[in-house]
Amino acid sequence: MSSANTSAVGQGLANRFNLQQYVVYLGFLAIFLFFAVVLKDSGFLTVRNLSNIVLQTAPATIMAIGLVFVMSAGEIDLSIGSTVAVAALAAAVTLGQYGLVAGVLAGLGAGLLIGLINGALVAYVKLPSFLVTLATLGLFAGVSRSMTDLRSIPVTDSVFTGFFGSGVFLGIPSLIWWTAIAVAIGHIIYRETRFGAHVLATGDNARAASVSGISVPRIRLAVMAISGTLAGLAGLLYAGRLQAAKYTLGETDLMTVIAAVIVGGTLLNGGRGSIIGALVGSLMMGMLNNGLILMGLSVSDQMIVRGLIILAAVAVSLREKSR
Amino acid sequence: MTPTEANAPVLKLQDIHKMFSGITAIENFSLEVHPGEIVALVGDNGAGKSTLIKIISGVHSPTSGTISIEGETVTMSNATMARSHGIEVVYQDLALADQQSVYMNMFLGREPVNGFGLLDRRRMIAETDKLVKELDVRIPSAHATIRDLSGGQRQGVAIARATHWASKLILLDEPTAALGVAETAKVEEIVLSLKRRNIGVLIISHSLDQVFRLSDRICVLRRGKQIGVRETAKTDKNEIIAMITGLQQQ
Ligand SMILES: Nc1ncnc2c1ncn2[C@@H]1O[C@H](COP(=O)(O)OP(=O)(O)OP(=O)(O)O)[C@@H](O)[C@H]1O
Ligand SMILES: [Mg+2]
């Protein structure tokens, strides 16, 4: 299979690059240029519209960072779709009663707790993460609905909404700060630490990782906890930007986030991935949404186009893996 | 035979038993490996050779029996313990992370970090380059991804990794299975150099020619039973083949 590809051997540099690693940048550029031409009179290229795209994708980008860790370790986390709402509601309710710090801790804590539950079931009970998080996705969707009887909880604390939503610091919107900081820290941990290397090794060959002294269960627990906590942070960002929390938050993000991560060069089966790629993938998904709306496509047509793009991305991902 | 033979054995197995869900894989196995000694483990497919290696390295725990390293009884609950005792293994499946680079595999689980706690890639690459050159493993570069290497090159990486980290004992599970004539000779040269470093070697091989070229003693397994141990200089292929197949009583 791979040994047949003798042409790759002997080109040390060529081995380090492959189509999937930069297809996201080409795709991003192509879609950007396409919309820039087609929508030049519809306001696509305005600073306001472009910065709106970045602001709107902030929660999805944060979730995507967590998912890069999870997928690189060979797992999946579907529960992020409902973790967002649980965390946002927990934060909103606690914020109203016990103040700012308690609210923030409640939101992040809810995400961490869900991540630890998923992680413990995957790492120590050894259940497949697909089934575990499919179950907890449904379970916590129910929890978020029962928490406030489907009601929306307003978030009025101006410090909170400024910090997590509409604020501006040094001339840059806080949501862009959050995105930039999360991407930078995520990238460094993923690429430059032993933990990141062990995550990749675990997803690549769990047995090899294990005989090399890496605690595979601990890695699996950790990636699920990271994903849960970042989904919790995404919940805070939604609550801050919308100044309210509701059970519907994050409901439609799951597919977008998975698509962003896969388009961004992270392999579905683990062992290889990219945080920067996931950022660009997420921006690309946001740009696609924005452009398709400006083009006047119906919601159903938007869904079809997005589905097709995800299909193409998965095809490239799997082709590269079996090369 | 060797001057080190008087030393305490680096590895001593006593009465090792291993059951897999009610089925006996290894029974009554006892063996000593001395520093600088090469012991060959032979037997037909499914005899239990790889299982024995995995028991020594801590992947499987024995159902009963004791393992001693340099005279000290140890319980190996996982592979980390074996490594901390200076034992390195080249597994039959090589245990390489295919999507990672050669240098990351070389340091898998033992990656050096700098003062900021970040991976010291430069050091890993430099040490890998040096090792690859020393052992004459022909790979395109330390950056190459494992899956882009040939079977022989992968085996070279796994062997280079084990020889780099071993300080007392090295376990080799069919290290030349995928190799051509020249590469096999190179690996045999590496094994002899380990002997000169006074490292004990336990090598599994299906090639009796190789076993007779390299080993000081030969241990035969058949269906989990230890048939016997012979000094290589005092036996011949016919006797070993008879022991392996059981077709002719000694
Ligand atoms: N994890 C396991 N669970 C159950 N049975 C096992 C396990 N590992 C090995 N066995 C069984 O133990 C026996 C010995 O297997 P082992 O891999 O040690 O053979 P081997 O001597 O290395 O053979 P080969 O020369 O083909 O590599 C076989 O019957 C095998 O099916
Ligand atoms: Mg075997």
Coordinates of C-alpha atoms and ligand atoms in Angstrom, one line a residue:
Chain A
M1 CA 0.0 0.0 0.0
S2 CA 2.4 2.7 1.2
S3 CA 5.6 0.9 0.3
A4 CA 4.5 1.0 -3.3
N5 CA 4.8 4.7 -3.2
T6 CA 8.6 4.6 -3.7
S7 CA 8.7 8.0 -5.4
A8 CA 8.0 9.7 -2.0
V9 CA 11.1 8.1 -0.5
G10 CA 14.2 10.1 -1.0
Q11 CA 12.4 13.4 -1.0
G12 CA 12.6 14.3 2.7
L13 CA 10.9 17.6 2.2
A14 CA 8.1 16.3 -0.1
N15 CA 7.1 13.9 2.7
R16 CA 6.2 16.6 5.0
F17 CA 3.7 18.2 2.7
N18 CA 0.7 16.7 1.2
L19 CA -2.5 17.9 -0.6
Q20 CA -4.6 17.6 2.5
Q21 CA -2.4 19.9 4.6
Y22 CA -2.8 22.9 2.3
V23 CA -6.0 22.2 0.5
V24 CA -7.8 24.2 3.1
Y25 CA -5.8 27.4 2.3
L26 CA -6.5 26.9 -1.4
G27 CA -10.1 26.3 -0.7
F28 CA -10.3 29.3 1.5
L29 CA -8.7 31.5 -1.2
A30 CA -10.9 30.1 -3.9
I31 CA -14.1 30.7 -2.0
F32 CA -13.0 34.1 -0.9
L33 CA -12.2 35.1 -4.5
F34 CA -15.4 33.6 -5.8
F35 CA -17.5 35.6 -3.4
A36 CA -15.4 38.7 -3.8
V37 CA -16.2 38.7 -7.5
V38 CA -19.8 37.5 -7.5
L39 CA -20.9 39.5 -4.4
K40 CA -18.8 42.6 -5.1
D41 CA -21.9 44.8 -5.1
S42 CA -23.6 43.0 -2.2
G43 CA -21.3 44.2 0.5
F44 CA -19.3 41.0 0.9
L45 CA -15.9 42.8 0.9
T46 CA -16.8 45.5 3.4
V47 CA -14.7 45.5 6.6
R48 CA -17.9 45.3 8.5
N49 CA -19.0 42.1 6.8
L50 CA -15.6 40.4 6.9
S51 CA -15.1 41.2 10.6
N52 CA -18.7 39.9 11.2
I53 CA -17.7 36.6 9.7
V54 CA -14.8 36.3 12.2
L55 CA -17.0 37.3 15.2
Q56 CA -19.7 34.8 14.2
T57 CA -17.3 31.9 13.8
A58 CA -15.6 32.5 17.2
P59 CA -17.5 29.9 19.1
A60 CA -17.2 27.3 16.3
T61 CA -13.4 28.0 16.1
I62 CA -13.0 27.4 19.8
M63 CA -14.9 24.1 19.6
A64 CA -12.9 23.1 16.6
I65 CA -9.6 23.5 18.6
G66 CA -10.9 21.0 21.1
L67 CA -12.0 18.6 18.4
V68 CA -8.6 18.7 16.8
F69 CA -7.2 17.2 20.0
V70 CA -10.0 14.7 20.2
M71 CA -9.8 13.6 16.6
S72 CA -6.0 13.5 16.6
A73 CA -6.2 11.0 19.5
G74 CA -8.4 8.9 17.3
E75 CA -11.7 9.8 19.1
I76 CA -14.7 11.9 18.3
D77 CA -16.9 14.2 20.4
L78 CA -20.4 14.7 19.2
S79 CA -21.6 16.0 22.6
I80 CA -20.2 19.5 22.0
G81 CA -23.5 20.3 20.2
S82 CA -25.4 20.2 23.5
T83 CA -22.5 21.1 25.9
V84 CA -22.6 24.6 24.5
A85 CA -26.2 25.2 25.7
V86 CA -25.8 23.5 29.1
A87 CA -22.7 25.7 29.8
A88 CA -24.3 28.9 28.6
L89 CA -27.4 28.2 30.7
A90 CA -25.4 27.2 33.7
A91 CA -23.4 30.4 33.4
A92 CA -26.5 32.6 32.9
V93 CA -28.4 31.2 35.8
T94 CA -25.4 31.3 38.2
L95 CA -24.4 34.7 37.0
G96 CA -27.8 36.1 38.0
Q97 CA -27.6 34.6 41.5
Y98 CA -24.0 34.5 42.5
G99 CA -22.2 37.0 40.3
L100 CA -19.7 37.2 37.5
V101 CA -16.9 34.9 38.7
A102 CA -19.3 32.2 39.8
G103 CA -21.1 32.4 36.5
V104 CA -17.9 32.0 34.4
L105 CA -16.8 29.1 36.6
A106 CA -20.2 27.4 36.3
G107 CA -20.1 27.6 32.5
L108 CA -16.5 26.3 32.1
G109 CA -17.1 23.8 34.9
A110 CA -20.2 22.4 33.2
G111 CA -18.2 21.9 30.0
L112 CA -15.3 20.3 31.9
L113 CA -17.7 18.0 33.8
I114 CA -19.3 16.8 30.6
G115 CA -15.9 16.3 29.1
L116 CA -14.7 14.2 32.1
I117 CA -17.8 12.1 32.0
N118 CA -17.3 11.4 28.3
G119 CA -13.6 10.9 28.9
A120 CA -14.0 8.4 31.8
L121 CA -16.4 6.3 29.8
V122 CA -14.1 6.3 26.8
A123 CA -10.7 5.9 28.6
Y124 CA -11.6 3.6 31.5
V125 CA -14.9 1.8 30.6
K126 CA -13.4 1.6 27.1
L127 CA -16.6 2.4 25.2
P128 CA -16.2 3.8 21.7
S129 CA -16.3 7.6 21.8
F130 CA -18.7 7.8 18.9
L131 CA -21.4 5.9 20.9
V132 CA -20.6 7.6 24.2
T133 CA -20.9 11.1 22.9
L134 CA -23.9 10.3 20.7
A135 CA -25.6 9.3 23.9
T136 CA -24.4 12.3 25.9
L137 CA -25.3 14.6 23.0
G138 CA -28.9 13.5 23.4
L139 CA -28.7 13.4 27.2
F140 CA -27.4 16.9 27.6
A141 CA -29.8 18.3 25.0
G142 CA -32.5 17.0 27.4
V143 CA -30.7 18.5 30.4
S144 CA -30.5 21.9 28.7
R145 CA -34.2 21.9 27.9
S146 CA -35.2 20.9 31.4
M147 CA -32.8 23.4 33.1
T148 CA -35.0 26.4 32.5
D149 CA -38.2 24.8 31.0
L150 CA -37.2 25.9 27.5
R151 CA -37.1 29.5 28.6
S152 CA -34.3 31.9 27.5
I153 CA -32.3 33.4 30.3
P154 CA -31.2 37.0 29.8
V155 CA -27.6 37.9 30.5
T156 CA -27.4 41.6 31.6
D157 CA -24.1 41.8 33.4
S158 CA -22.2 44.3 31.3
V159 CA -18.8 43.1 32.3
F160 CA -19.7 39.6 31.2
T161 CA -21.2 40.6 27.9
G162 CA -18.3 42.9 27.2
F163 CA -15.7 40.3 28.1
F164 CA -17.3 37.4 26.3
G165 CA -19.3 39.3 23.6
S166 CA -19.4 42.8 22.4
G167 CA -16.4 44.3 24.1
V168 CA -13.4 45.9 22.4
F169 CA -9.9 45.8 23.8
L170 CA -7.0 47.8 22.2
G171 CA -9.3 48.4 19.2
I172 CA -9.9 44.7 18.7
P173 CA -13.3 43.0 19.4
S174 CA -13.1 40.6 22.4
L175 CA -14.3 37.7 20.3
I176 CA -11.3 38.1 18.0
W177 CA -9.0 38.2 21.1
W178 CA -10.6 34.9 22.3
T179 CA -10.1 33.3 18.9
A180 CA -6.5 34.5 18.6
I181 CA -5.5 33.4 22.1
A182 CA -7.2 30.0 21.9
V183 CA -5.6 29.3 18.6
A184 CA -2.2 30.4 19.7
I185 CA -2.3 28.4 23.0
G186 CA -3.9 25.4 21.3
H187 CA -1.3 25.4 18.5
I188 CA 1.6 25.6 20.9
I189 CA 0.3 22.8 23.1
Y190 CA -0.6 20.7 20.0
R191 CA 2.6 21.1 18.1
E192 CA 5.3 21.9 20.7
T193 CA 4.6 19.9 23.8
R194 CA 5.1 16.3 24.9
F195 CA 1.4 16.2 25.5
G196 CA 0.6 17.1 21.9
A197 CA 3.0 14.5 20.7
H198 CA 1.5 11.9 22.9
V199 CA -2.0 12.8 21.6
L200 CA -0.8 12.2 18.1
A201 CA 0.9 9.0 18.9
T202 CA -2.2 7.7 20.7
G203 CA -4.4 8.3 17.7
D204 CA -1.7 7.0 15.3
N205 CA -1.0 3.7 17.0
A206 CA -2.3 3.3 20.5
R207 CA -0.4 0.0 21.1
A208 CA 2.9 1.6 20.1
A209 CA 2.1 4.6 22.3
S210 CA 1.3 2.3 25.2
V211 CA 4.5 0.2 24.9
S212 CA 6.4 3.5 24.7
G213 CA 5.3 4.4 28.2
I214 CA 2.5 6.8 27.2
S215 CA -0.6 6.4 29.4
V216 CA -3.2 6.0 26.6
P217 CA -6.2 6.2 28.9
R218 CA -5.0 9.4 30.4
I219 CA -4.5 11.0 27.0
R220 CA -8.1 9.9 26.0
L221 CA -9.5 11.4 29.2
A222 CA -7.5 14.6 28.7
V223 CA -8.6 15.2 25.1
M224 CA -12.3 14.7 26.0
A225 CA -11.9 17.1 29.0
I226 CA -10.3 19.7 26.7
S227 CA -13.1 19.4 24.2
G228 CA -15.8 19.8 26.9
T229 CA -14.1 22.8 28.5
L230 CA -13.7 24.6 25.1
A231 CA -17.3 23.8 24.3
G232 CA -18.1 25.4 27.7
L233 CA -16.1 28.5 26.6
A234 CA -18.0 28.6 23.3
G235 CA -21.2 28.7 25.4
L236 CA -19.9 31.7 27.3
L237 CA -19.1 33.4 24.1
Y238 CA -22.6 32.8 22.7
A239 CA -24.2 34.0 26.0
G240 CA -22.0 37.1 25.9
R241 CA -22.6 38.0 22.3
L242 CA -26.4 37.3 22.3
Q243 CA -26.8 38.6 25.9
A244 CA -28.9 35.6 26.6
A245 CA -28.7 31.8 27.0
K246 CA -31.1 29.3 25.5
Y247 CA -31.2 25.6 24.9
T248 CA -30.9 26.0 21.1
L249 CA -27.4 27.5 21.4
G250 CA -24.8 25.4 19.5
E251 CA -27.4 23.0 18.2
T252 CA -26.4 23.5 14.5
D253 CA -22.7 23.9 15.2
L254 CA -21.7 20.2 15.3
M255 CA -21.6 19.6 11.6
T256 CA -19.9 22.9 10.9
V257 CA -17.2 22.2 13.5
I258 CA -16.5 18.7 12.3
A259 CA -16.3 19.9 8.7
A260 CA -14.0 22.8 9.7
V261 CA -11.6 20.3 11.5
I262 CA -11.6 17.8 8.6
V263 CA -11.2 20.4 5.9
G264 CA -8.4 21.9 8.0
G265 CA -6.3 18.8 7.6
T266 CA -7.1 16.7 10.7
L267 CA -7.4 13.0 9.9
L268 CA -10.7 11.4 10.9
N269 CA -8.8 8.4 12.3
G270 CA -6.2 10.3 14.2
G271 CA -2.5 10.7 14.1
R272 CA -2.3 13.9 12.2
G273 CA -4.0 17.3 12.4
S274 CA -3.6 21.1 12.5
I275 CA -5.0 23.8 14.8
I276 CA -4.2 26.6 12.3
G277 CA -5.9 24.5 9.6
A278 CA -9.0 24.2 11.8
L279 CA -9.1 27.9 12.3
V280 CA -9.0 28.5 8.5
G281 CA -11.5 25.7 8.0
S282 CA -13.8 27.4 10.5
L283 CA -13.4 30.8 8.8
M284 CA -14.1 29.1 5.5
M285 CA -17.3 27.6 6.8
G286 CA -18.3 31.0 8.2
M287 CA -17.5 32.7 4.9
L288 CA -19.5 30.1 3.0
N289 CA -22.5 30.7 5.3
N290 CA -22.2 34.4 4.9
G291 CA -21.7 34.3 1.1
L292 CA -24.5 31.9 0.4
I293 CA -26.9 34.1 2.4
L294 CA -25.8 37.2 0.5
M295 CA -26.2 35.4 -2.7
G296 CA -29.8 34.9 -1.7
L297 CA -29.8 31.1 -1.4
S298 CA -32.6 29.5 0.5
V299 CA -31.8 27.8 3.8
S300 CA -32.3 24.4 2.2
D301 CA -30.0 25.2 -0.7
Q302 CA -27.4 26.4 1.8
M303 CA -27.6 23.1 3.6
I304 CA -27.1 21.2 0.4
V305 CA -24.1 23.2 -0.7
R306 CA -22.5 22.9 2.7
G307 CA -23.1 19.1 2.7
L308 CA -21.5 18.7 -0.6
I309 CA -18.4 20.6 0.5
I310 CA -18.1 18.5 3.6
L311 CA -18.4 15.4 1.4
A312 CA -15.6 16.6 -0.8
A313 CA -13.4 17.3 2.3
V314 CA -14.0 13.9 3.7
A315 CA -13.1 12.3 0.4
V316 CA -9.8 14.1 0.3
S317 CA -9.1 13.2 3.9
L318 CA -9.7 9.5 3.4
R319 CA -7.8 9.4 0.1
E320 CA -4.7 10.9 1.8
K321 CA -4.9 8.5 4.7
S322 CA -4.9 5.4 2.5
R323 CA -2.2 6.7 0.3
Chain B
M1 CA 32.6 -19.4 27.4
T2 CA 32.4 -15.7 27.8
P3 CA 34.2 -14.1 30.7
T4 CA 31.0 -12.4 31.8
E5 CA 29.2 -15.7 32.3
A6 CA 30.2 -15.7 36.0
N7 CA 28.3 -12.4 36.5
A8 CA 24.7 -12.3 37.8
P9 CA 22.3 -12.9 35.0
V10 CA 20.8 -9.7 33.7
L11 CA 17.5 -11.5 33.2
K12 CA 16.2 -14.5 35.1
L13 CA 12.9 -16.2 34.4
Q14 CA 11.6 -18.8 36.8
D15 CA 8.6 -21.1 36.3
I16 CA 6.8 -18.6 34.1
H17 CA 3.2 -19.6 33.3
K18 CA 0.8 -17.7 31.1
M19 CA -2.8 -18.4 30.4
F20 CA -5.0 -16.6 27.9
S21 CA -8.6 -17.0 29.0
G22 CA -8.2 -20.6 30.2
I23 CA -5.7 -21.6 27.4
T24 CA -2.1 -22.2 28.4
A25 CA 0.2 -20.2 26.2
I26 CA 3.4 -20.7 28.2
E27 CA 4.2 -23.2 30.9
N28 CA 7.1 -23.9 33.2
F29 CA 9.5 -21.6 31.4
S30 CA 12.8 -20.8 33.0
L31 CA 15.8 -19.1 31.4
E32 CA 18.7 -16.9 32.3
V33 CA 20.4 -14.3 30.0
H34 CA 23.8 -13.0 31.1
P35 CA 25.3 -9.6 30.2
G36 CA 26.9 -9.8 26.8
E37 CA 25.2 -13.1 26.0
I38 CA 23.1 -13.7 23.0
V39 CA 20.3 -16.2 23.5
A40 CA 18.2 -17.4 20.6
L41 CA 14.5 -18.3 21.1
V42 CA 13.3 -20.7 18.4
G43 CA 10.1 -22.6 17.8
D44 CA 7.3 -22.9 15.2
N45 CA 4.6 -20.4 14.6
G46 CA 2.3 -20.0 17.6
A47 CA 4.9 -21.7 19.9
G48 CA 4.7 -18.7 22.3
K49 CA 7.8 -16.8 21.5
S50 CA 6.3 -13.4 21.1
T51 CA 4.1 -14.0 24.2
L52 CA 7.3 -14.6 26.2
I53 CA 8.9 -11.4 24.9
K54 CA 5.7 -9.5 25.9
I55 CA 5.8 -11.0 29.4
I56 CA 9.4 -9.8 29.9
S57 CA 8.6 -6.4 28.6
G58 CA 5.5 -6.0 30.7
V59 CA 2.9 -6.0 28.0
H60 CA 1.4 -9.2 29.5
S61 CA 1.8 -10.1 33.1
P62 CA 2.6 -13.8 33.8
T63 CA -0.1 -15.9 35.4
S64 CA 2.6 -17.2 37.8
G65 CA 6.4 -17.3 38.0
T66 CA 9.0 -14.6 38.8
I67 CA 11.1 -12.3 36.7
S68 CA 14.4 -11.0 38.1
I69 CA 16.5 -8.2 36.6
E70 CA 20.1 -8.3 37.9
G71 CA 19.1 -10.5 40.8
E72 CA 16.2 -8.3 41.9
T73 CA 12.7 -9.7 41.5
V74 CA 10.5 -7.3 39.6
T75 CA 6.8 -7.1 38.8
M76 CA 6.3 -5.5 35.5
S77 CA 2.8 -4.0 35.4
N78 CA 3.4 -2.1 32.2
A79 CA 6.0 -1.3 29.6
T80 CA 7.3 1.8 31.4
M81 CA 8.8 -0.4 34.1
A82 CA 10.7 -2.6 31.7
R83 CA 12.2 0.5 30.0
S84 CA 13.2 2.0 33.3
H85 CA 15.1 -1.2 34.0
G86 CA 17.1 -0.7 30.8
I87 CA 15.2 -3.3 28.7
E88 CA 14.3 -2.4 25.1
V89 CA 12.2 -4.4 22.7
V90 CA 11.8 -4.6 18.9
Y91 CA 8.3 -6.0 18.6
Q92 CA 7.3 -8.2 15.8
D93 CA 4.9 -5.5 14.6
L94 CA 7.6 -2.9 15.3
A95 CA 5.3 -0.6 17.3
L96 CA 5.9 2.5 15.2
A97 CA 3.5 5.4 14.9
D98 CA 3.1 5.5 11.1
Q99 CA 2.1 9.1 10.5
Q100 CA 4.8 10.5 12.7
S101 CA 8.4 11.3 11.7
V102 CA 11.4 9.1 12.2
Y103 CA 12.7 11.3 14.9
M104 CA 9.4 11.5 16.8
N105 CA 9.3 7.7 16.8
M106 CA 12.9 7.5 17.9
F107 CA 12.0 9.5 21.0
L108 CA 8.4 8.3 21.5
G109 CA 7.4 8.6 25.1
R110 CA 10.8 10.1 26.0
E111 CA 10.8 13.4 24.1
P112 CA 13.4 15.9 25.4
V113 CA 12.1 19.4 26.2
N114 CA 13.8 22.7 26.5
G115 CA 13.7 25.2 29.4
F116 CA 10.2 26.3 28.4
G117 CA 8.8 22.8 28.4
L118 CA 8.6 22.8 24.7
L119 CA 9.8 19.9 22.5
D120 CA 13.5 20.1 21.7
R121 CA 13.2 19.1 18.0
R122 CA 16.6 20.2 17.1
R123 CA 18.2 17.8 19.6
M124 CA 15.9 14.9 18.5
I125 CA 16.8 15.4 14.9
A126 CA 20.5 15.7 15.5
E127 CA 20.6 12.6 17.7
T128 CA 18.5 10.7 15.2
D129 CA 20.8 11.7 12.3
K130 CA 23.8 10.6 14.3
L131 CA 22.3 7.3 15.2
V132 CA 21.1 6.6 11.7
K133 CA 24.5 7.3 10.4
E134 CA 26.2 5.1 13.0
L135 CA 24.0 2.2 12.4
D136 CA 24.0 2.8 8.6
V137 CA 20.2 2.6 8.4
R138 CA 19.4 4.0 5.0
I139 CA 16.5 6.4 5.4
P140 CA 15.9 9.6 3.5
S141 CA 16.0 11.8 6.5
A142 CA 15.1 12.1 10.2
H143 CA 12.0 14.1 9.0
A144 CA 10.7 11.2 6.8
T145 CA 7.3 9.9 7.8
I146 CA 7.3 6.2 8.8
R147 CA 4.6 5.2 6.3
D148 CA 6.7 6.5 3.4
L149 CA 9.5 4.1 4.3
S150 CA 10.0 0.6 3.0
G151 CA 9.6 -2.4 5.3
G152 CA 13.3 -2.8 5.8
Q153 CA 13.7 0.9 6.6
R154 CA 11.0 0.7 9.2
Q155 CA 12.6 -2.3 10.8
G156 CA 15.9 -0.3 10.8
V157 CA 14.2 2.5 12.7
A158 CA 12.7 0.2 15.3
I159 CA 16.1 -1.5 15.8
A160 CA 17.9 1.9 16.0
R161 CA 15.4 3.1 18.6
A162 CA 15.9 0.0 20.7
T163 CA 19.7 0.0 20.5
H164 CA 19.8 3.7 21.4
W165 CA 17.9 3.2 24.6
A166 CA 18.9 -0.2 25.8
S167 CA 21.4 -0.4 28.7
K168 CA 21.0 -4.0 30.0
L169 CA 18.9 -6.1 27.8
I170 CA 17.4 -6.1 24.3
L171 CA 14.6 -8.3 23.1
L172 CA 14.3 -8.8 19.3
D173 CA 11.3 -10.4 17.8
E174 CA 12.2 -11.5 14.3
P175 CA 14.3 -8.4 13.6
T176 CA 15.4 -9.5 10.2
A177 CA 12.1 -10.9 9.0
A178 CA 11.5 -8.2 6.3
L179 CA 15.2 -7.6 5.4
G180 CA 17.3 -8.4 2.4
V181 CA 20.7 -10.1 2.5
A182 CA 22.8 -7.0 3.0
E183 CA 20.4 -5.5 5.6
T184 CA 20.3 -8.8 7.5
A185 CA 24.0 -8.8 7.7
K186 CA 23.9 -5.2 9.0
V187 CA 21.5 -6.1 11.7
E188 CA 23.6 -9.1 12.8
E189 CA 26.5 -6.7 13.0
I190 CA 24.5 -4.5 15.3
V191 CA 23.5 -7.4 17.5
L192 CA 27.2 -8.4 17.9
S193 CA 28.0 -4.8 18.7
L194 CA 25.4 -4.9 21.5
K195 CA 27.2 -8.0 22.8
R196 CA 30.4 -6.0 22.9
R197 CA 28.6 -3.3 24.9
N198 CA 27.9 -6.1 27.4
I199 CA 24.1 -5.9 26.8
G200 CA 22.2 -9.2 27.0
V201 CA 20.3 -10.1 23.9
L202 CA 17.3 -12.4 23.5
I203 CA 16.5 -12.9 19.8
I204 CA 13.7 -14.7 18.1
S205 CA 14.4 -16.0 14.6
H206 CA 13.1 -18.5 12.2
S207 CA 16.4 -18.7 10.4
L208 CA 18.6 -21.4 12.0
D209 CA 21.6 -20.2 10.0
Q210 CA 21.3 -16.9 11.7
V211 CA 20.7 -18.5 15.1
F212 CA 23.9 -20.5 14.7
R213 CA 25.9 -17.5 13.4
L214 CA 24.9 -15.2 16.4
S215 CA 23.9 -17.0 19.5
D216 CA 25.7 -18.4 22.5
R217 CA 22.8 -20.5 23.6
I218 CA 19.6 -21.7 21.9
C219 CA 16.3 -22.1 23.7
V220 CA 13.5 -24.2 22.1
L221 CA 9.8 -23.7 22.6
R222 CA 7.1 -26.0 21.3
R223 CA 3.4 -25.3 21.9
G224 CA 4.2 -23.2 25.0
K225 CA 6.5 -25.9 26.5
Q226 CA 10.2 -25.3 27.0
I227 CA 11.8 -28.3 25.2
G228 CA 15.4 -27.5 26.2
V229 CA 18.3 -25.1 26.1
R230 CA 21.5 -25.9 24.3
E231 CA 24.9 -24.3 24.0
T232 CA 25.2 -23.4 20.3
A233 CA 28.8 -24.7 20.1
K234 CA 27.7 -28.1 21.4
T235 CA 24.7 -28.7 19.2
D236 CA 23.8 -28.9 15.6
K237 CA 20.9 -28.0 13.3
N238 CA 19.5 -31.5 13.3
E239 CA 19.2 -31.6 17.0
I240 CA 17.5 -28.2 17.1
I241 CA 15.1 -29.1 14.2
A242 CA 14.2 -32.3 16.0
M243 CA 13.5 -30.3 19.2
I244 CA 11.4 -27.7 17.3
T245 CA 9.3 -30.2 15.4
G246 CA 9.2 -33.0 18.0
L247 CA 9.4 -35.5 15.2
Q248 CA 12.4 -37.3 16.7
Q249 CA 13.1 -37.8 20.3
Q250 CA 16.6 -36.7 21.5
Ligands
LIG1 N1 -3.5 -11.6 23.6 C1 -3.8 -13.0 23.3 N2 -4.9 -13.5 23.7 C2 -5.2 -14.8 23.5 N3 -4.3 -15.7 22.9 C3 -3.1 -15.2 22.6 C4 -2.8 -13.8 22.7 N4 -1.5 -13.6 22.3 C5 -1.1 -14.8 21.8 N5 -2.0 -15.8 22.0 C6 -1.9 -17.2 21.7 O1 -0.7 -17.7 22.2 C7 0.0 -18.6 21.4 C8 1.4 -18.1 21.1 O2 1.4 -17.0 20.3 P1 2.8 -16.1 20.0 O3 2.4 -14.9 19.3 O4 3.5 -16.0 21.2 O5 3.5 -17.2 19.0 P2 4.9 -17.0 18.3 O6 5.7 -18.1 18.8 O7 5.5 -15.7 18.5 O8 4.6 -17.3 16.8 P3 5.1 -16.6 15.4 O9 6.4 -17.4 15.1 O10 4.1 -16.9 14.4 O11 5.3 -15.2 15.6 C9 -0.9 -18.6 20.1 O12 -1.6 -19.8 20.1 C10 -1.7 -17.4 20.2 O13 -2.9 -17.6 19.5
MG2 MG 5.8 -14.1 17.2

